[in-house]
Coordinates of C-alpha atoms in Angstrom, one line a residue:
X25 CA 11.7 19.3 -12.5
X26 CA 15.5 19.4 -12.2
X27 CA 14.9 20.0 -8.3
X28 CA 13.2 17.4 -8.2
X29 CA 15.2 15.2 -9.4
X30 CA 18.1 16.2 -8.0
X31 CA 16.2 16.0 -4.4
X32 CA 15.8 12.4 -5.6
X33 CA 19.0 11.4 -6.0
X34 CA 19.9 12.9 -2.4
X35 CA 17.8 10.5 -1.0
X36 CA 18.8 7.7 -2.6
X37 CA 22.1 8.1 -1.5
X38 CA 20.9 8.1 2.7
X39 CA 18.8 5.4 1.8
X40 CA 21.4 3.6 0.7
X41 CA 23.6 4.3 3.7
X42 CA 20.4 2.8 5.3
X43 CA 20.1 -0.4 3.9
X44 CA 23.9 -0.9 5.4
X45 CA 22.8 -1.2 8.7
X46 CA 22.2 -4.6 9.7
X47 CA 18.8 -5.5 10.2
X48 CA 19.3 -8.1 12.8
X49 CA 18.7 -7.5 16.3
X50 CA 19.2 -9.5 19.7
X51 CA 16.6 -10.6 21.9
X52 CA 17.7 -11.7 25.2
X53 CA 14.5 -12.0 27.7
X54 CA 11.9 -14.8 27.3
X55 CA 8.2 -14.6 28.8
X56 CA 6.7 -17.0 31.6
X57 CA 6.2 -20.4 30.3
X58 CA 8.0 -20.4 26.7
X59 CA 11.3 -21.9 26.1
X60 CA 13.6 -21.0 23.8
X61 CA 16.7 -21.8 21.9
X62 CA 18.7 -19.0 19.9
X63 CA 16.2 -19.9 17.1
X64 CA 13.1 -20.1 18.2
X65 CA 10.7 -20.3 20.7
X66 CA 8.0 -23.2 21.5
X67 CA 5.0 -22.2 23.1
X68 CA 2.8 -24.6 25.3
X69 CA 0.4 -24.7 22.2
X70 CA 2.5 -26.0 19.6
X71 CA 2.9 -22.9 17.2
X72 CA 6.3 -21.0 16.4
X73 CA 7.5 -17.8 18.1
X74 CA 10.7 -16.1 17.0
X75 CA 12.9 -14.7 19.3
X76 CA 12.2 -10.8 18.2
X77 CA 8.7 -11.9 18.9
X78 CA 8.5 -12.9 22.4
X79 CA 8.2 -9.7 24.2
X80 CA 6.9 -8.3 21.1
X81 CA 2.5 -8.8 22.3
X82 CA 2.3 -10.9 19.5
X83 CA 0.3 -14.0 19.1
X84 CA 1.5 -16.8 16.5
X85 CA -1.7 -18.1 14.3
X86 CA -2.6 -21.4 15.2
X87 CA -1.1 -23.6 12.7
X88 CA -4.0 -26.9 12.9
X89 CA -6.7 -25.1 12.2
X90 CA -6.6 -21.7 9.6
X91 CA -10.1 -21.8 8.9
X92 CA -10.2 -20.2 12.5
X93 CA -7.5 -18.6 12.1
X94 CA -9.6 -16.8 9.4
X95 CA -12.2 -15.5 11.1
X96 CA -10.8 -14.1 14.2
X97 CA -8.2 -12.2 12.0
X98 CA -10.4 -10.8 9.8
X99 CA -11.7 -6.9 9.9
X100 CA -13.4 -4.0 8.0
X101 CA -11.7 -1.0 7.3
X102 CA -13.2 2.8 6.7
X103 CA -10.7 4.8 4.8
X104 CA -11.0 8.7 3.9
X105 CA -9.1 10.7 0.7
X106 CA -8.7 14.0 0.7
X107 CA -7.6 15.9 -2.7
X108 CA -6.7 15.3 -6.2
X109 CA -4.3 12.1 -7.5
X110 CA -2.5 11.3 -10.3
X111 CA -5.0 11.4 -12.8
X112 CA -8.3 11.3 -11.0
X113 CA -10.0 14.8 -8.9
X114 CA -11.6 14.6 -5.7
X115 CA -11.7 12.7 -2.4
X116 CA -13.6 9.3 -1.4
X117 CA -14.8 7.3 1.4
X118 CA -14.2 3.9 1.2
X119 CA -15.6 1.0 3.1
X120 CA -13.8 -2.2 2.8
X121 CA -12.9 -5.7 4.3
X122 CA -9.4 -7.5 4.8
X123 CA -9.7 -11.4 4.9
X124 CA -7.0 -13.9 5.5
X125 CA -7.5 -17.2 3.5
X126 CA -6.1 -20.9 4.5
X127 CA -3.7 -18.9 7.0
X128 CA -0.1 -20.5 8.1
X129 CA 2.2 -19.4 11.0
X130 CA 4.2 -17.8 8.3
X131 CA 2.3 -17.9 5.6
X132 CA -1.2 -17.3 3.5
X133 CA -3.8 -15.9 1.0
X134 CA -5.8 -12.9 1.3
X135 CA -9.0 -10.8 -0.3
X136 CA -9.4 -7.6 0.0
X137 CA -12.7 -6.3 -1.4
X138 CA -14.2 -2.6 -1.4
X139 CA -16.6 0.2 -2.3
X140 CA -16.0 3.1 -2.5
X141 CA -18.3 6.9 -3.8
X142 CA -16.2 10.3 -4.3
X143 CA -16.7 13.4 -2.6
X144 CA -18.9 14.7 -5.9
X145 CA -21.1 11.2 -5.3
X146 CA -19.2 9.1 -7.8
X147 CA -19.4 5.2 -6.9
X148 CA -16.6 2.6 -7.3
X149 CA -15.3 -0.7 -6.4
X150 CA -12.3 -3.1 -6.4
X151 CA -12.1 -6.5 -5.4
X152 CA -8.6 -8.7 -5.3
X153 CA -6.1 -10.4 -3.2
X154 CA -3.0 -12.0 -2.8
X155 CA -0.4 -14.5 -1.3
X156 CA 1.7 -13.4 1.9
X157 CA 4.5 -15.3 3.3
X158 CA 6.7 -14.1 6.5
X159 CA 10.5 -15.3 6.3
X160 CA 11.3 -15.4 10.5
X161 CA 15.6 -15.6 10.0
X162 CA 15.0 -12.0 8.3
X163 CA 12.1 -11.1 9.9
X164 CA 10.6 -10.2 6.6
X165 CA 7.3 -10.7 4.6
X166 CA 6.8 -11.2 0.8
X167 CA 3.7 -10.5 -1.0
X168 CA 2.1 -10.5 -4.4
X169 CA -1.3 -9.3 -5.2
X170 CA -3.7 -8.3 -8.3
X171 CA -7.1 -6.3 -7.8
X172 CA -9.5 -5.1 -10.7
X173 CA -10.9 -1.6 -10.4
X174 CA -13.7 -0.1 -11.6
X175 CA -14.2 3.9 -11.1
X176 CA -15.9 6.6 -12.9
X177 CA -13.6 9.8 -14.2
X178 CA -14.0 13.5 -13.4
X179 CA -15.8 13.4 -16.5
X180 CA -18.5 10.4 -16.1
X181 CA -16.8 7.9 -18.0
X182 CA -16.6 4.2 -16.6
X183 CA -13.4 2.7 -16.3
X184 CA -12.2 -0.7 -15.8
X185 CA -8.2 -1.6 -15.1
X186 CA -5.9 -4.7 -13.6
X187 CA -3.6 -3.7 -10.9
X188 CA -0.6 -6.1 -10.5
X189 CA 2.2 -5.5 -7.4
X190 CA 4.9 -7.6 -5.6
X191 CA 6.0 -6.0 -2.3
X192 CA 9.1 -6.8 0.3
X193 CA 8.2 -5.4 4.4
X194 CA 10.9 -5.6 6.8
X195 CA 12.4 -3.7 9.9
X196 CA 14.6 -1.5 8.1
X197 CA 13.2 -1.0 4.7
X198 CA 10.3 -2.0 2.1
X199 CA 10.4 -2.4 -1.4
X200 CA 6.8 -2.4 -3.6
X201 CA 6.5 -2.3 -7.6
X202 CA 3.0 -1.4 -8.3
X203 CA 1.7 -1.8 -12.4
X204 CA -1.8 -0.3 -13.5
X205 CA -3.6 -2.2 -16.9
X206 CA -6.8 -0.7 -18.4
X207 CA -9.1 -3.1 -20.0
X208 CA -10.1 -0.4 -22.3
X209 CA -8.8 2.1 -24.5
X210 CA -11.4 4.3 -25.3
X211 CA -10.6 7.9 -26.4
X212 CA -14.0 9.9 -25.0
X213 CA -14.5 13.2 -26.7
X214 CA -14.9 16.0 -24.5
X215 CA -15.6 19.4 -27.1
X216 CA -13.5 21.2 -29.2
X217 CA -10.3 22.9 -28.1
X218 CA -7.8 24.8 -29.5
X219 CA -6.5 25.4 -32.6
X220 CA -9.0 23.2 -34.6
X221 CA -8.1 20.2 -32.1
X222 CA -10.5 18.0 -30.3
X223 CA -10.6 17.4 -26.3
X224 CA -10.4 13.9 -25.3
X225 CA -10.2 11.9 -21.8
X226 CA -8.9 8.1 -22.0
X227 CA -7.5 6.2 -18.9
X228 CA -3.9 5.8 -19.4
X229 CA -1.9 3.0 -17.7
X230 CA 1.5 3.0 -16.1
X231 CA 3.2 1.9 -12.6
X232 CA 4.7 3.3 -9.9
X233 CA 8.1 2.4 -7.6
X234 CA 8.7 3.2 -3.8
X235 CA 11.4 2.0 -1.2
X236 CA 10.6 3.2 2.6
X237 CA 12.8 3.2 5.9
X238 CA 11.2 4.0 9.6
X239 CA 12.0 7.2 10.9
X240 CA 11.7 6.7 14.6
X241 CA 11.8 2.9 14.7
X242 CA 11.7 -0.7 12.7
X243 CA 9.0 -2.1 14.5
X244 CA 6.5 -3.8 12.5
X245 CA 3.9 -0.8 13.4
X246 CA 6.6 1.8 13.3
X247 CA 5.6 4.7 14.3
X248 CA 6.2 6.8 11.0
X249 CA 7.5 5.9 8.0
X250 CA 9.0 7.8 5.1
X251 CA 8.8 6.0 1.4
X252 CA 10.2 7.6 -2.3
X253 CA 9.0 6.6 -5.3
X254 CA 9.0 7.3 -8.7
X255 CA 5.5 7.0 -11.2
X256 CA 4.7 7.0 -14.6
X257 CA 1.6 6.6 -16.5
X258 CA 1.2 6.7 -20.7
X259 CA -1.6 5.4 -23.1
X260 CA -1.1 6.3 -27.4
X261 CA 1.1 9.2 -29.0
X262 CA -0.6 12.4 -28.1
X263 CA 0.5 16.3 -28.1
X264 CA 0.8 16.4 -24.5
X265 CA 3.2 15.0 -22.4
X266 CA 2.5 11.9 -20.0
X267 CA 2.6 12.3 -16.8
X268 CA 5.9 10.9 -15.4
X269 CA 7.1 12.4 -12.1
X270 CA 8.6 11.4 -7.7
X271 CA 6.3 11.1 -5.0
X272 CA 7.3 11.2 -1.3
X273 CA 4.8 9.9 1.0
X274 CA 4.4 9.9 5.0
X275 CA 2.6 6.7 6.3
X276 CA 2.3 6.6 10.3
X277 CA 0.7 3.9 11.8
X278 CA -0.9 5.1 15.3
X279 CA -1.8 2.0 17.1
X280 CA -4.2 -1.3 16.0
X281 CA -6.9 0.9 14.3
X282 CA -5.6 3.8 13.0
X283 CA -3.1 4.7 9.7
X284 CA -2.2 8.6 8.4
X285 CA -0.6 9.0 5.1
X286 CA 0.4 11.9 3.0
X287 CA 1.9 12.0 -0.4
X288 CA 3.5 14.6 -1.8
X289 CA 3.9 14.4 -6.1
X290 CA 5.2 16.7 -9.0
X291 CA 5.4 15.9 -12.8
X292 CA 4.9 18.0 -15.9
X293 CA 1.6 16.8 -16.4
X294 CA -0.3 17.4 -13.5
X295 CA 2.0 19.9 -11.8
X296 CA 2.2 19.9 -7.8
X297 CA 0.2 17.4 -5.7
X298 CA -0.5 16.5 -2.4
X299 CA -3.0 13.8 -1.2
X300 CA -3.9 12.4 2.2
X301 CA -5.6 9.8 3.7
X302 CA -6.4 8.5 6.9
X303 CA -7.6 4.8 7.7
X304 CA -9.0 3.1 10.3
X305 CA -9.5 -0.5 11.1
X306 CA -11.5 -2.6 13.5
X307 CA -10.4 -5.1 15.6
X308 CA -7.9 -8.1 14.8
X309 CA -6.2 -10.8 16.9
X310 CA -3.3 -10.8 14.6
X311 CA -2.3 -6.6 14.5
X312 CA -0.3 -4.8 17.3
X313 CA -2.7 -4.0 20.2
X314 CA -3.3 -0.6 21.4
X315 CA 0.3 -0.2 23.2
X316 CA 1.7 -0.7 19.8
X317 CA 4.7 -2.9 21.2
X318 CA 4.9 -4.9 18.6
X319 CA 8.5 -5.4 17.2
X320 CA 7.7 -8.4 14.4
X321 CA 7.2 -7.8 11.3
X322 CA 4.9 -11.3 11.1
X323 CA 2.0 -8.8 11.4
X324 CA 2.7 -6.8 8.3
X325 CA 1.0 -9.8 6.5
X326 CA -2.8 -9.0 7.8
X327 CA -2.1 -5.0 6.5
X328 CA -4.1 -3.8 3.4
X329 CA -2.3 -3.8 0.0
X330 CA -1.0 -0.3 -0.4
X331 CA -1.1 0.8 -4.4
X332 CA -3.6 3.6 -6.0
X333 CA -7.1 2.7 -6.1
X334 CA -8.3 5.4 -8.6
X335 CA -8.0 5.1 -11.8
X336 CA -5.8 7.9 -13.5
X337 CA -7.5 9.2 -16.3
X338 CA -5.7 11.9 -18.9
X339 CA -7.4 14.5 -20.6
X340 CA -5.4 15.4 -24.3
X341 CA -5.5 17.5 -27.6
X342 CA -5.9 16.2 -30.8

């Protein structure tokens, strides 16, 4: 665990060498037909292109009519786990929708409901959403969100949780504060165990941290992405320890439709950990098109919240 932290700290300290560097970035040429001053750019249909957006392929939401705006910006995603979590076992498939609501140029609701069943046939769902806004002088987006979840353990027992987060996206680094609330606290005998003691599973709450820079590039769909985090989850006093530990996750995003993420976890709890996932997402007018040219970070507002869907579940002595 020492290494670990230690490793930590290491990384903290280029990251914050990082965040030094200047975000901002020039943008000289301007496309056919739009005219521009060194703040923006007025195209022929009224709505608002920034300067790092012109040559960027992307295409400003119209601003008179969101209800529009809606439904051509809208998609369904299919997203596939692979191993264990913190606090949950197995992989799922998941099926889900992304929906903007009462979209702005630079700013709007969404909903994000979906289903998913784990690779032992275990069915779950969460259903939530959240307010986006997009700050063009820093080429930024701000977010908060909340979801409720409803999954089943490793050992058949419903659970039900709130799931809170704020979020900050831009070019050269993201900040997200994720928090996990179970609506019950149920301790669920499991047998006997050692010593006289009895075996118990109970969902256990907790929240996790994570600050991410590109690795190849700042563009809005930058190629990959490296983020480091800390978690920690805890319910009642028990004889075990709560899981507390870093994660370092991998997210690349490979054009319009498709994501790849890997995590990579260790606390005393649950030991070593690595998850993956990969996503992919049908069409929308308002993500990078297949060229991935995309240099605004406008489009990070139509992405999916990123937090843990499972619920984390601890099994204890006592």
């Amino acid at each position: 665990m020492r290494s670990t932290w230690g490793a930590l700290l290491s990384l903290a300290a280029i990251i914050g060498m990082r965040v030094g560097q200047a975000e901002a970035q020039e943008f000289t040429s301007i496309s056919d037909g739009v005219f521009a001053d060194s703040t923006v750019a007025y195209p022929a249909d009224g709505t608002v292109v920034y300067p790092h957006e012109i040559d960027s392929g992307f295409v400003s939401p119209p601003i008179s009519n969101p209800l529009t705006d809606s439904a051509s910006s809208s998609y369904g995603f299919l997203r596939k786990d692979f191993m264990d979590g913190v606090g949950y076992e197995d992989g799922a498939t998941t099926v889900g929708a992304f929906i903007p609501l009462a979209m702005t140029s630079n700013s709007g609701f969404f909903f994000q409901p979906q289903v998913f069943i784990t690779d032992v046939g275990d069915a779950g769902v969460n259903f939530g959403g959240g307010f986006r806004a997009y700050m063009p002088e820093a080429d930024r987006v701000i977010g908060a969100y909340g979801f409720y979840d409803n999954d089943e353990s490793f050992h058949d027992h419903r659970r039900n949780q709130i799931a809170v987060g704020v979020e900050t996206l831009g070019p050269m680094w993201d900040f997200r504060i994720n928090g996990y609330i179970p609506l019950d606290d149920d301790e669920d005998f499991l047998g006997p165990g050692p010593g006289g003691l009895g075996r118990f599973e109970q969902a256990i709450g907790g929240a996790d941290i994570e600050f991410g820079i590109p690795i190849f590039d700042p563009s809005a769909f930058g190629r990959l992405r490296a983020y480091f985090g800390l978690y920690a989850y805890g319910s009642d006093d028990k004889l075990d320890d709560d899981p507390a530990g870093a994660r370092v996750r991998l997210e690349g995003h490979l054009n319009q439709h498709a994501t790849f993420n890997a995590s990579f976890m260790h606390d005393d709890k649950f030991g070593d950990m690595v998850t993956m996932y990969v996503e992919f997402r049908g069409w929308s007018s308002r993500l990078p098109g297949m060229d991935n040219t995309n240099t605004s970070n406008r489009a990070k507002l139509y992405l999916p919240a990123v937090r843990q869907y499972r619920i984390a579940n601890e099994v204890f002595f006592q």
